[in-house]
mmCIF file of C-alpha atoms and ligand atoms in Angstrom:
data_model
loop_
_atom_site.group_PDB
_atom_site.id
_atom_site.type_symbol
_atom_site.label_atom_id
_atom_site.label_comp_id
_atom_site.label_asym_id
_atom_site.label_seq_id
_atom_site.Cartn_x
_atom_site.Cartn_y
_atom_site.Cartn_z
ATOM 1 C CA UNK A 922 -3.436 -3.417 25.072
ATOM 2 C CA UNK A 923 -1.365 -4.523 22.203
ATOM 3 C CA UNK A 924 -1.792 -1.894 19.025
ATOM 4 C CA UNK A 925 0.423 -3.352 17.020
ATOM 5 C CA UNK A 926 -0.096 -5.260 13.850
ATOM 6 C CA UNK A 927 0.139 -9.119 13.903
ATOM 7 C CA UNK A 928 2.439 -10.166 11.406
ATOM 8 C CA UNK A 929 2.112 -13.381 9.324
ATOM 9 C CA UNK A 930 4.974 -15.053 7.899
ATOM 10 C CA UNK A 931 3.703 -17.267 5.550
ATOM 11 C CA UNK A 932 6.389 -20.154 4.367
ATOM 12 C CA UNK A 933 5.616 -22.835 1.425
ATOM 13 C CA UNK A 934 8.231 -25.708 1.950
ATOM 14 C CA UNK A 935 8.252 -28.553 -0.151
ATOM 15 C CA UNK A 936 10.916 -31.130 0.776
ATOM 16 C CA UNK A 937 12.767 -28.608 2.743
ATOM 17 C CA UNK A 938 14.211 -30.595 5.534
ATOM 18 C CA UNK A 939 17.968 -29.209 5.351
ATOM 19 C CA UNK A 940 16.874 -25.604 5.650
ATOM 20 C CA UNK A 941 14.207 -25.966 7.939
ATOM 21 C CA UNK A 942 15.961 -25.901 10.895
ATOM 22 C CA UNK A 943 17.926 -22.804 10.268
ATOM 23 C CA UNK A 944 15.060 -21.172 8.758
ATOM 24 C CA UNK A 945 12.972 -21.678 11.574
ATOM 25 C CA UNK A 946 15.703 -20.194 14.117
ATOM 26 C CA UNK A 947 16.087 -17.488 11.859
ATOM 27 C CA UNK A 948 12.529 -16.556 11.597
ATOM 28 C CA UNK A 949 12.081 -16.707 15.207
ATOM 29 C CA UNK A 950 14.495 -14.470 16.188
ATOM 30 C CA UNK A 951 13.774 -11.851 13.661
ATOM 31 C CA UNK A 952 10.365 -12.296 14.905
ATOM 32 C CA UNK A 953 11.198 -11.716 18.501
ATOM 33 C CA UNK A 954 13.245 -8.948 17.874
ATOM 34 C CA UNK A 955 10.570 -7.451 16.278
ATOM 35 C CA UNK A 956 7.809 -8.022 19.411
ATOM 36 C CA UNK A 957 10.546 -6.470 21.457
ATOM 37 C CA UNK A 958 10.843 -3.685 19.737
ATOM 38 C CA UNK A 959 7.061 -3.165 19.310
ATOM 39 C CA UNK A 960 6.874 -3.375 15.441
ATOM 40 C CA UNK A 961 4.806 -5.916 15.533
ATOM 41 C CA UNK A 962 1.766 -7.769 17.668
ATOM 42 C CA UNK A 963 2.970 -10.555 20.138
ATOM 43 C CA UNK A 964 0.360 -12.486 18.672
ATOM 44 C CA UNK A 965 2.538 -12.597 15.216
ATOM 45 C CA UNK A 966 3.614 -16.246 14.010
ATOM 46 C CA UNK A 967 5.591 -17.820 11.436
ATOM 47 C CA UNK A 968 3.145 -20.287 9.787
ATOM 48 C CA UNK A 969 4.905 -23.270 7.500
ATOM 49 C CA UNK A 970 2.923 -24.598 4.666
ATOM 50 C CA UNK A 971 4.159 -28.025 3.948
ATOM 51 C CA UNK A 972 3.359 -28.669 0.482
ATOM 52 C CA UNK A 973 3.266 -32.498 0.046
ATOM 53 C CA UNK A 974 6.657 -33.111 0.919
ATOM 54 C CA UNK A 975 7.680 -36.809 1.044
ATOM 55 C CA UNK A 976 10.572 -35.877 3.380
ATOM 56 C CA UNK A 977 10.566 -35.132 7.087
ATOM 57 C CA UNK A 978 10.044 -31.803 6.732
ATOM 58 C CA UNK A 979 6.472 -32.435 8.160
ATOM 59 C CA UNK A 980 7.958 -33.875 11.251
ATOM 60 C CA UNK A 981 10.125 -31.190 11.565
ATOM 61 C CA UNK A 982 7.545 -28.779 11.532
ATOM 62 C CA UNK A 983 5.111 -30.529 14.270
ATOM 63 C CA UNK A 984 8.182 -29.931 16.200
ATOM 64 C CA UNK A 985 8.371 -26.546 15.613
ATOM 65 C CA UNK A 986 5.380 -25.440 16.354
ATOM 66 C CA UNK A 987 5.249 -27.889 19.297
ATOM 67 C CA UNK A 988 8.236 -25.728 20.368
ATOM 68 C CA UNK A 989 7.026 -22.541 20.126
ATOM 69 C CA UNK A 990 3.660 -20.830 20.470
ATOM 70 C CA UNK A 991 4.515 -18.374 17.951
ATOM 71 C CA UNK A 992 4.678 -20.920 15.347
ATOM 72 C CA UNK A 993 2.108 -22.933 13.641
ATOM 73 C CA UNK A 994 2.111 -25.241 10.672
ATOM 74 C CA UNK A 995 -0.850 -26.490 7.543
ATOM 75 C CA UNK A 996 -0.268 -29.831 6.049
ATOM 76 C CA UNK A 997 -1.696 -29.731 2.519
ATOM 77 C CA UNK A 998 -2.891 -33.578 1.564
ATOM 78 C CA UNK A 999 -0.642 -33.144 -1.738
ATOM 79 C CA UNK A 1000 2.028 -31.270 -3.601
ATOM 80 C CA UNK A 1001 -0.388 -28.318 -5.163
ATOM 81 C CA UNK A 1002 2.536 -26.263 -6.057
ATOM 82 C CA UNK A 1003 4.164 -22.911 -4.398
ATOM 83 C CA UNK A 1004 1.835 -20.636 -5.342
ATOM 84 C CA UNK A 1005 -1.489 -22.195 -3.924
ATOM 85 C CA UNK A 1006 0.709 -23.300 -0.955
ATOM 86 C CA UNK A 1007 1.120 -19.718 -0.405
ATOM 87 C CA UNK A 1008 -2.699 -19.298 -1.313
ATOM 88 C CA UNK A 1009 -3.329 -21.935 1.539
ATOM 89 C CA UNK A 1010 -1.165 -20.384 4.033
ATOM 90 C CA UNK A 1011 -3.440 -17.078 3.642
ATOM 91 C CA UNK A 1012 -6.482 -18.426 3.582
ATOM 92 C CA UNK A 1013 -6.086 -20.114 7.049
ATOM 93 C CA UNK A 1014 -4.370 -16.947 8.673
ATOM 94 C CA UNK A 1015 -6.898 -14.137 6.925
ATOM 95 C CA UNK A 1016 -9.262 -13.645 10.008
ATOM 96 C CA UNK A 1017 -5.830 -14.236 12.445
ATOM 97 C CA UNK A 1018 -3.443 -11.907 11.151
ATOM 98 C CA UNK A 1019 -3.494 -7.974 9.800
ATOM 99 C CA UNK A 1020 -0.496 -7.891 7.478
ATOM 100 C CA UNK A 1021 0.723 -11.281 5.924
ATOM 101 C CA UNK A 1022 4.562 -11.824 4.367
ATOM 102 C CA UNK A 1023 5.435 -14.684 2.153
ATOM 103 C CA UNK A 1024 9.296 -15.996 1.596
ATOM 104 C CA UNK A 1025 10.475 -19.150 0.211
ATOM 105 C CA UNK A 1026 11.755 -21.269 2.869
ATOM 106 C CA UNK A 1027 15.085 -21.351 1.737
ATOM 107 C CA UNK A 1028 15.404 -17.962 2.915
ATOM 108 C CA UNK A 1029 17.161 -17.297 -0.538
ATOM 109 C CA UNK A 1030 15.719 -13.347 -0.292
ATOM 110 C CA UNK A 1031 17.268 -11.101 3.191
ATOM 111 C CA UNK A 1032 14.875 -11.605 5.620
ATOM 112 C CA UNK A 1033 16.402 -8.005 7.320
ATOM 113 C CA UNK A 1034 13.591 -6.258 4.585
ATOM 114 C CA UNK A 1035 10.753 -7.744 6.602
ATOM 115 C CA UNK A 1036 11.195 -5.134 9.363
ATOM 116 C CA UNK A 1037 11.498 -2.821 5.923
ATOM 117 C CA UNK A 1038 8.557 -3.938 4.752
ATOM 118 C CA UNK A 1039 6.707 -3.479 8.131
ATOM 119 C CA UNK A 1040 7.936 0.004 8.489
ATOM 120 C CA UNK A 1041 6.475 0.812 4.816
ATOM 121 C CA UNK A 1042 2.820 -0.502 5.879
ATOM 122 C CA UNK A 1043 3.089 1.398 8.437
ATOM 123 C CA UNK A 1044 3.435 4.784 5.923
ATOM 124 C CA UNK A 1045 0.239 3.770 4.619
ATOM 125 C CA UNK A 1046 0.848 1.015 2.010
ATOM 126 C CA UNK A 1047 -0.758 -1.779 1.667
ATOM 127 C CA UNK A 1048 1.019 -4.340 -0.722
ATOM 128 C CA UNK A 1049 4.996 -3.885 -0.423
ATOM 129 C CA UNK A 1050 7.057 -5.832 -2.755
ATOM 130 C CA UNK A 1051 10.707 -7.428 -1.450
ATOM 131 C CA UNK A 1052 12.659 -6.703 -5.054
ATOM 132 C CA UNK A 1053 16.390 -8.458 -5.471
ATOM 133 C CA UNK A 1054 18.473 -5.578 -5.965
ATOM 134 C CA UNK A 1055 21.203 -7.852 -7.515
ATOM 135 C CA UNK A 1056 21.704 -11.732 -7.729
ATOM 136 C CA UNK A 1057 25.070 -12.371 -8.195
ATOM 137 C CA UNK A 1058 24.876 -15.547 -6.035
ATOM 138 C CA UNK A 1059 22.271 -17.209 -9.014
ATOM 139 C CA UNK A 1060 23.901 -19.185 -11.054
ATOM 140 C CA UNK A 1061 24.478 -17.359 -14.611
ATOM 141 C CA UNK A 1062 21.868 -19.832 -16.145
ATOM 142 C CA UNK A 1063 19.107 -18.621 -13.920
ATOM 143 C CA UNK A 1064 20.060 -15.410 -13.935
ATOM 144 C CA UNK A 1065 19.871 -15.048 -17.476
ATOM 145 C CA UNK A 1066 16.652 -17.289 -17.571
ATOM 146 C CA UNK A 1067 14.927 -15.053 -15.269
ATOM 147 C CA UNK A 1068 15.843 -11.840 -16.919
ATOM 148 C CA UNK A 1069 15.235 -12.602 -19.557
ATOM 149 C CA UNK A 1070 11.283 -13.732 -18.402
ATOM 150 C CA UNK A 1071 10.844 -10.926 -16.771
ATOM 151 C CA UNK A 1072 11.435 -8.647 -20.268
ATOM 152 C CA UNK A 1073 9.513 -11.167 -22.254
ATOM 153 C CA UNK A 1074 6.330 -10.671 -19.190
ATOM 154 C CA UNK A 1075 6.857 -6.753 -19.887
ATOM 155 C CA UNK A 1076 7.025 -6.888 -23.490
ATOM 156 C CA UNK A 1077 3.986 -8.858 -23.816
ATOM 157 C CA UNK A 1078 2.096 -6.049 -21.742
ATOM 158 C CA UNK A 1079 1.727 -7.710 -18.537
ATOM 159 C CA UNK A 1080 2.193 -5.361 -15.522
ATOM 160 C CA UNK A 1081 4.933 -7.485 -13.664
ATOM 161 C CA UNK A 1082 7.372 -5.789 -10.709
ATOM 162 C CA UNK A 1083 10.619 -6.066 -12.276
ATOM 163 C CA UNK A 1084 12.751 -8.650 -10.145
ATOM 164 C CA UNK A 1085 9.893 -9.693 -7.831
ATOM 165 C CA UNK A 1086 9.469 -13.359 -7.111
ATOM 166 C CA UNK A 1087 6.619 -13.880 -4.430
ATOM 167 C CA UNK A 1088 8.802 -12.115 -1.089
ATOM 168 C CA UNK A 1089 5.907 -9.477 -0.525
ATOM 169 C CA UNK A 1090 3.953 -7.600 2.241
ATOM 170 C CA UNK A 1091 -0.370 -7.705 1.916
ATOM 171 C CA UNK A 1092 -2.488 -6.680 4.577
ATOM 172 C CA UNK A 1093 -5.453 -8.284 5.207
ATOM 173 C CA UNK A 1094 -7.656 -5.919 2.687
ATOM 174 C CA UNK A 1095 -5.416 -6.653 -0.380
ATOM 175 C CA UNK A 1096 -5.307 -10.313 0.528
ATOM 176 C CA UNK A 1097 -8.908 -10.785 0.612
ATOM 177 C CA UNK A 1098 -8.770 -9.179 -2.845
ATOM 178 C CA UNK A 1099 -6.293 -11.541 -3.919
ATOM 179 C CA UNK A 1100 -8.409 -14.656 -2.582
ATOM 180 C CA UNK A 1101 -11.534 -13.445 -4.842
ATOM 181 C CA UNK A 1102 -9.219 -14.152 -7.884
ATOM 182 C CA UNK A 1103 -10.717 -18.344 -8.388
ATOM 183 C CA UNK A 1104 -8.485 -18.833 -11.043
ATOM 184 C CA UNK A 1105 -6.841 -22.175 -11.133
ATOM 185 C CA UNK A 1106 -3.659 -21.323 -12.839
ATOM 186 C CA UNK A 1107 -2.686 -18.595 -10.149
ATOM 187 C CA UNK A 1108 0.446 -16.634 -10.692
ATOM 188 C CA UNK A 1109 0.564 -14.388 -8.337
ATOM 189 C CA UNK A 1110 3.208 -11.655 -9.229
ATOM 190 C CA UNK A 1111 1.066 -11.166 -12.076
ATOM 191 C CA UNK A 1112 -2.279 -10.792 -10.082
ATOM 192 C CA UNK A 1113 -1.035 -8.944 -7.077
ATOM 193 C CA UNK A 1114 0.094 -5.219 -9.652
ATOM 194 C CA UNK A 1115 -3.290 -5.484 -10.893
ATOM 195 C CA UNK A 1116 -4.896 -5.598 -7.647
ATOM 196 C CA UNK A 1117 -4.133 -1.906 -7.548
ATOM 197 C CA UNK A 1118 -3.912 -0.231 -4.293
ATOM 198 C CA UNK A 1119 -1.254 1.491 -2.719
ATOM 199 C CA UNK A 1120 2.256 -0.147 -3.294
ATOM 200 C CA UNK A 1121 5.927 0.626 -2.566
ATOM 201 C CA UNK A 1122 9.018 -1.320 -3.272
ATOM 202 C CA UNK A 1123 12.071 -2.726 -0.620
ATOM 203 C CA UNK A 1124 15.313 -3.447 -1.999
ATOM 204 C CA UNK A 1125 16.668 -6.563 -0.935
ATOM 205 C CA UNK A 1126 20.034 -9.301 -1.435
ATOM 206 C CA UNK A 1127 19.153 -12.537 -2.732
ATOM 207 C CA UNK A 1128 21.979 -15.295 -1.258
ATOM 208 C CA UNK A 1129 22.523 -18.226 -2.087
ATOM 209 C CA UNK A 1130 20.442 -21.523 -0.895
ATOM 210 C CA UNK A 1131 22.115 -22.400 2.185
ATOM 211 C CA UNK A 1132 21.017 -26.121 1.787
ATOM 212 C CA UNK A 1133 19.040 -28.446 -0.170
ATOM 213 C CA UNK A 1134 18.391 -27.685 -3.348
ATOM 214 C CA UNK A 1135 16.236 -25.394 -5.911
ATOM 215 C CA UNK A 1136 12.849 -27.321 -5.939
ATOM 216 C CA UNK A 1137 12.382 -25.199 -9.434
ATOM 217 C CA UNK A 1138 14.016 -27.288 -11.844
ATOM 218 C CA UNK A 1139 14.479 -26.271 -15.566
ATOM 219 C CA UNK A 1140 10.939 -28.389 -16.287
ATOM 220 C CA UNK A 1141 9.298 -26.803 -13.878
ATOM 221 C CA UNK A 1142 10.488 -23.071 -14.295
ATOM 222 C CA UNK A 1143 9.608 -23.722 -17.985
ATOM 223 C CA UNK A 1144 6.160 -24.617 -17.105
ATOM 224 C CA UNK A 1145 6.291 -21.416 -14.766
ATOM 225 C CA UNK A 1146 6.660 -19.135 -17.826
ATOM 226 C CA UNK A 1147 4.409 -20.665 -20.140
ATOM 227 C CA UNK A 1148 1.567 -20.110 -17.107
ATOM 228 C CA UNK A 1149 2.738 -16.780 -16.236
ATOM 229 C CA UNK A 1150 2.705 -15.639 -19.720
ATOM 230 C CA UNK A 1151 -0.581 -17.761 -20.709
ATOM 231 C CA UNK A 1152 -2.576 -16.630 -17.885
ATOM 232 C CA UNK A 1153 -2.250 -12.629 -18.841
ATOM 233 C CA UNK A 1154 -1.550 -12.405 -22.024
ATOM 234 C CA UNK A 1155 -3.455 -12.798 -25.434
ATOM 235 C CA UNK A 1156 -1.066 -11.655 -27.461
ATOM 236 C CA UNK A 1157 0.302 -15.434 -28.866
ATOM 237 C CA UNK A 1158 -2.906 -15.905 -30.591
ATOM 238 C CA UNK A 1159 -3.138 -12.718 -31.807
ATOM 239 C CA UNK A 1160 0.189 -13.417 -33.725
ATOM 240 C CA UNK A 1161 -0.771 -16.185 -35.186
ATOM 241 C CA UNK A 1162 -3.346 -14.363 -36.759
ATOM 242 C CA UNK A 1163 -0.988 -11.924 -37.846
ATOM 243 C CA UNK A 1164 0.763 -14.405 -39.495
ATOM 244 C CA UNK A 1165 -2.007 -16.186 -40.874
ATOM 245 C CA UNK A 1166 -3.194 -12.860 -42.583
ATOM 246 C CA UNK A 1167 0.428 -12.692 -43.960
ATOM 247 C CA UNK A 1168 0.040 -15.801 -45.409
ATOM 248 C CA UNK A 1169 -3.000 -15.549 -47.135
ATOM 249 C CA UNK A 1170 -1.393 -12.558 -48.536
ATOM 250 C CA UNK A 1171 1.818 -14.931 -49.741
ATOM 251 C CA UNK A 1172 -0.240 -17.210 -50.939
ATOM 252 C CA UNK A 1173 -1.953 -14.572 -53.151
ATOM 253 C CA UNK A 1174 1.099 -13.682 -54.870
ATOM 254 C CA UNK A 1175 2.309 -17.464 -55.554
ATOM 255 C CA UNK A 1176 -0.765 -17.789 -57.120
ATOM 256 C CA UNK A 1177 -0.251 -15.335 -59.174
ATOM 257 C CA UNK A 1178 3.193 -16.694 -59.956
ATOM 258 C CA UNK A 1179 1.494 -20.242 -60.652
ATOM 259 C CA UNK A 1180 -1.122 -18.524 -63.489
ATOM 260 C CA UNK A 1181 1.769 -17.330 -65.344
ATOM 261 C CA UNK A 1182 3.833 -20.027 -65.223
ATOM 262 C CA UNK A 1183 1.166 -22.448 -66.292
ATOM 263 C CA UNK A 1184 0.454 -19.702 -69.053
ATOM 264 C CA UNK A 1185 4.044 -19.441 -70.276
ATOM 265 C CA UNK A 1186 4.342 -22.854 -70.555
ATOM 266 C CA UNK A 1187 6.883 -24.200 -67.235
ATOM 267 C CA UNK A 1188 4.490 -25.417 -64.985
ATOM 268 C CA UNK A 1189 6.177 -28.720 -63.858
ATOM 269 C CA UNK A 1190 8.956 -26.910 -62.734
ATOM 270 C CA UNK A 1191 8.655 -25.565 -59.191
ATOM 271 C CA UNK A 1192 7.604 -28.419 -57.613
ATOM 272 C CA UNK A 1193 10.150 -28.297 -54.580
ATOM 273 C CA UNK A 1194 9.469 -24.851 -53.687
ATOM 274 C CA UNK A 1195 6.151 -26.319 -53.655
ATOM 275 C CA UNK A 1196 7.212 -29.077 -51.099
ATOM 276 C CA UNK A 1197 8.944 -26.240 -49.152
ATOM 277 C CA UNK A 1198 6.122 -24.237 -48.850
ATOM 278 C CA UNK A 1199 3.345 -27.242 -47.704
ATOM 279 C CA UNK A 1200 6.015 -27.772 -44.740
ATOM 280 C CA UNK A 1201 6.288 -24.586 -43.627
ATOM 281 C CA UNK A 1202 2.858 -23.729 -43.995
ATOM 282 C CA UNK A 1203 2.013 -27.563 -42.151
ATOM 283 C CA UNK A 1204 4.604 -26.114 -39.334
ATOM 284 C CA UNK A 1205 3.214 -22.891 -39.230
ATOM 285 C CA UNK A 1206 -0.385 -24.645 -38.491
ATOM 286 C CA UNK A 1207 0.911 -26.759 -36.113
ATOM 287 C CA UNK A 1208 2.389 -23.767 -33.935
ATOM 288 C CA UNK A 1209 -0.736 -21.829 -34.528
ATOM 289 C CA UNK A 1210 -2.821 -25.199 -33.009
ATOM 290 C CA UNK A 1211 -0.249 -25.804 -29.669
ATOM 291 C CA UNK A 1212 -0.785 -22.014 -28.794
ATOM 292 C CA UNK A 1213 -4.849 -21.788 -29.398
ATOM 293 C CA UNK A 1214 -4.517 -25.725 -27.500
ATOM 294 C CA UNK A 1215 -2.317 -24.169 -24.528
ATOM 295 C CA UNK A 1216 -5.685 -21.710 -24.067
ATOM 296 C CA UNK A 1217 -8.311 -24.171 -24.309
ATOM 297 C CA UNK A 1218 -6.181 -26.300 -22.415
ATOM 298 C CA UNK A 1219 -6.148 -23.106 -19.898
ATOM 299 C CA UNK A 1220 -10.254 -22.847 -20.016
ATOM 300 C CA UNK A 1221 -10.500 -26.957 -19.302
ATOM 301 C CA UNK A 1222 -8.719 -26.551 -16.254
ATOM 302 C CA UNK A 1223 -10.474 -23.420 -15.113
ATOM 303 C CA UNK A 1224 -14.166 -24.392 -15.764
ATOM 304 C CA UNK A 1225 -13.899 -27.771 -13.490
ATOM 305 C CA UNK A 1226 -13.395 -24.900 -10.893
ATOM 306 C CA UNK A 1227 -11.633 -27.557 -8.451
ATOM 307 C CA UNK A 1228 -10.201 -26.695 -5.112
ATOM 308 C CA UNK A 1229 -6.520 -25.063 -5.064
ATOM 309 C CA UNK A 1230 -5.268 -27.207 -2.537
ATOM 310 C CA UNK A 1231 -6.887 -29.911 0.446
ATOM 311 C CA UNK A 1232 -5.457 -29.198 4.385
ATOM 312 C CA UNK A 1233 -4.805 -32.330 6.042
ATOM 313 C CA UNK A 1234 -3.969 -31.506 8.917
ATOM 314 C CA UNK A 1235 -2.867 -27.963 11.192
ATOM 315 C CA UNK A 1236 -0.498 -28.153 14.308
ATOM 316 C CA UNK A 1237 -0.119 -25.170 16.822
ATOM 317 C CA UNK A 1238 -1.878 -22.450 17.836
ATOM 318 C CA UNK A 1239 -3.979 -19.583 15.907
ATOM 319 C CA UNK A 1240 -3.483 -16.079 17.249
ATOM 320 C CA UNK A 1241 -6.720 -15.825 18.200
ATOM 321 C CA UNK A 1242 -6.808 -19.018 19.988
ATOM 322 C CA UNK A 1243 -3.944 -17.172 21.980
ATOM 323 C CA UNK A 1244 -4.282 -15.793 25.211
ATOM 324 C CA UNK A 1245 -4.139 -11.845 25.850
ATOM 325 C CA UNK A 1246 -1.321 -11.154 28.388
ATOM 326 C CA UNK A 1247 -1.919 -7.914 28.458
HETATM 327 N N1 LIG B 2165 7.823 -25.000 -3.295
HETATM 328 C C1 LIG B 2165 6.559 -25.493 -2.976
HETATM 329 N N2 LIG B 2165 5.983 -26.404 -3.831
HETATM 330 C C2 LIG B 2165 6.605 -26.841 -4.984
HETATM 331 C C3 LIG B 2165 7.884 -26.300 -5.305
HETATM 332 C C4 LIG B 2165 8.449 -25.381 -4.440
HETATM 333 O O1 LIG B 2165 5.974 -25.114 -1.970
HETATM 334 O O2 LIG B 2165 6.029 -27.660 -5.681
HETATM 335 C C5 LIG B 2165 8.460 -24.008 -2.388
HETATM 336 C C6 LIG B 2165 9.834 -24.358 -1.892
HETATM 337 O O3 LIG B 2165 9.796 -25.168 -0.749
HETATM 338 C C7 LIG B 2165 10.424 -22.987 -1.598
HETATM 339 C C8 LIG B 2165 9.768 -22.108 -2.649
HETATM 340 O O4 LIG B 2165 8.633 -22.820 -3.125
HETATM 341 O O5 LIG B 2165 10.046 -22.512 -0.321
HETATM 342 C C9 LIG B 2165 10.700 -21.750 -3.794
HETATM 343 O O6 LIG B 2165 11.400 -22.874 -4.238
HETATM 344 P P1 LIG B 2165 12.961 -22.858 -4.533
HETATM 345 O O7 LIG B 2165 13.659 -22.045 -3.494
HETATM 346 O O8 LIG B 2165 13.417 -24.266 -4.671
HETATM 347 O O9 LIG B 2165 13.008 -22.124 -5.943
HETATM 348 P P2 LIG B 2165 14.180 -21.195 -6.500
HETATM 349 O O10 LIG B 2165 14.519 -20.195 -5.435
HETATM 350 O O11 LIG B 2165 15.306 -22.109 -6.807
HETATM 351 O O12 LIG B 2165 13.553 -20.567 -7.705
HETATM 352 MG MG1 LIG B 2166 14.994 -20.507 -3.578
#
């Protein structure tokens, strides 16, 4: 009998037809060299989320898991983004797999941690995160951009894994924690820290994107941030009513000003720091309303409590729909 865990690699691809093929050959042979050595379950499978591509990455993936038995694939009906594509991809393997491990498919992070990572569940912990010890293949842009988000997440009190994008390790306990989180706006390396439990860390090189390109442009990395910082933190309104108190306490003292002038005798003058002031003040407002908006904008979405994602359709074979061999 078989003791050994069965490993889920779970793999959101969206438009991802140039890497595919590589990735999948890559991923297989890791995972076979892993069944040989008896790391992991040969019951283990890579399983491919395709996240509404309008490519042939679909295609490519029926073939895959056509191809192999150790390979199976979820359509989702739409593009529903990476994280519930990864969400998805857990979901359908939680009752087939014991320990789950998501990459991107570009296979941008060194899949050699995964046998890392399996080795460190193995000492007893349950969530192991995959952090890029240096990422000298980014381009300066990104790696600036990304830095610099990860300070801002810190600084604004959010427990975040320094350099952690979503290459991790859950076993089946922790990601049935994760999947009684409903929220809509789901970011992940956010959720996963406060999940708790016990947690270690594997160093590992990020390379370059062997072929297609980033599906994160600047728009969407943006809109990344803004959710990632939106969906932990409270700390935006509370400065704007910071600054709201330290304008009532401005306005105090130009009133002030404004009795004695009108006293003295110069009242007319003054009237463009007056037009200063009503714009900044207006501006000031309007910042104050886009942040409180991006929050109720952030409870709209959540109360409609509407599905993360829809499957469409599922090609190859479950674990447990396996047969034993042994
Ligand atoms: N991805 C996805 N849905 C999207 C955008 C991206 O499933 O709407 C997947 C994509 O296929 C890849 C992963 O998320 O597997 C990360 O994307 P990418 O590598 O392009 O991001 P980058 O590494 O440039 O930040
Ligand atoms: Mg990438």
């Amino acid at each position: 009998m078989d003791h050994s865990p069965i490993l889920a690699i779970i793999v959101p691809c969206f438009c991802e037809e140039e890497v595919l093929p590589s990735t999948n050959e890559r991923l297989r042979a890791l995972l076979a060299d892993m069944v040989t050595r008896g790391e992991v379950s040969g019951r283990s499978c890579v399983v491919y989320v395709d996240d509404g591509s309008s490519d042939a990455t679909w295609t490519l993936l029926k073939g895959f898991s056509e191809a192999s038995n150790s390979v199976c694939a979820v359509k989702l009906s739409g593009n529903f983004g990476h994280q519930n594509a990864i969400i998805a991809g857990m979901e359908t393997m939680l009752h087939e797999a014991d320990i789950f491990v998501t990459i991107d498919a570009d296979l941008q992070d060194d899949i050699a941690a995964i046998p890392k990572m399996v080795a460190k569940y193995k000492d007893g912990y349950e969530i192991v995160y995959g952090v890029r010890s240096k990422r000298a293949t980014d381009s300066w842009f990104k790696r600036t951009t990304a830095l610099g988000f990860y300070r801002l997440m810190q600084h604004l009190g959010t427990k975040s894994v320094f350099n952690h994008a979503d290459f991790r390790l859950m076993d089946r306990r922790t990601v049935g924690e994760l999947l009684r989180y409903p929220e809509r706006n789901l970011f992940m390396r956010g959720i996963v820290p406060l999940l708790g439990f016990k947690s270690a860390t594997v160093e590992c090189e990020r390379s370059e994107r062997t072929a297609g390109t980033t599906k994160y442009p600047l728009s969407k990395m943006l809109s990344f941030a803004v959710d990632g910082i939106t969906s932990f933190s409270i700390r935006p309104v509370r400065l704007v009513l910071t600054i709201g108190i330290v304008f009532v306490f401005i306005a105090i003292i130009i009133l002030a000003y404004v009795l004695y002038s009108k006293f003295s005798g110069h009242a007319v003058s003054g009237w463009s720091s007056m037009i200063l002031s009503m714009w900044f003040i207006g501006g000031c407002i309007l910042i104050g309303l886009g942040i409180v908006g991006e929050y109720i904008g952030k409870i709209y979405i959540e109360v409609k409590g509407r599905p993360r994602y829809h499957i469409e359709a599922t090609t190859g074979q479950l674990p447990s729909q396996k047969q034993h061999t042994h």
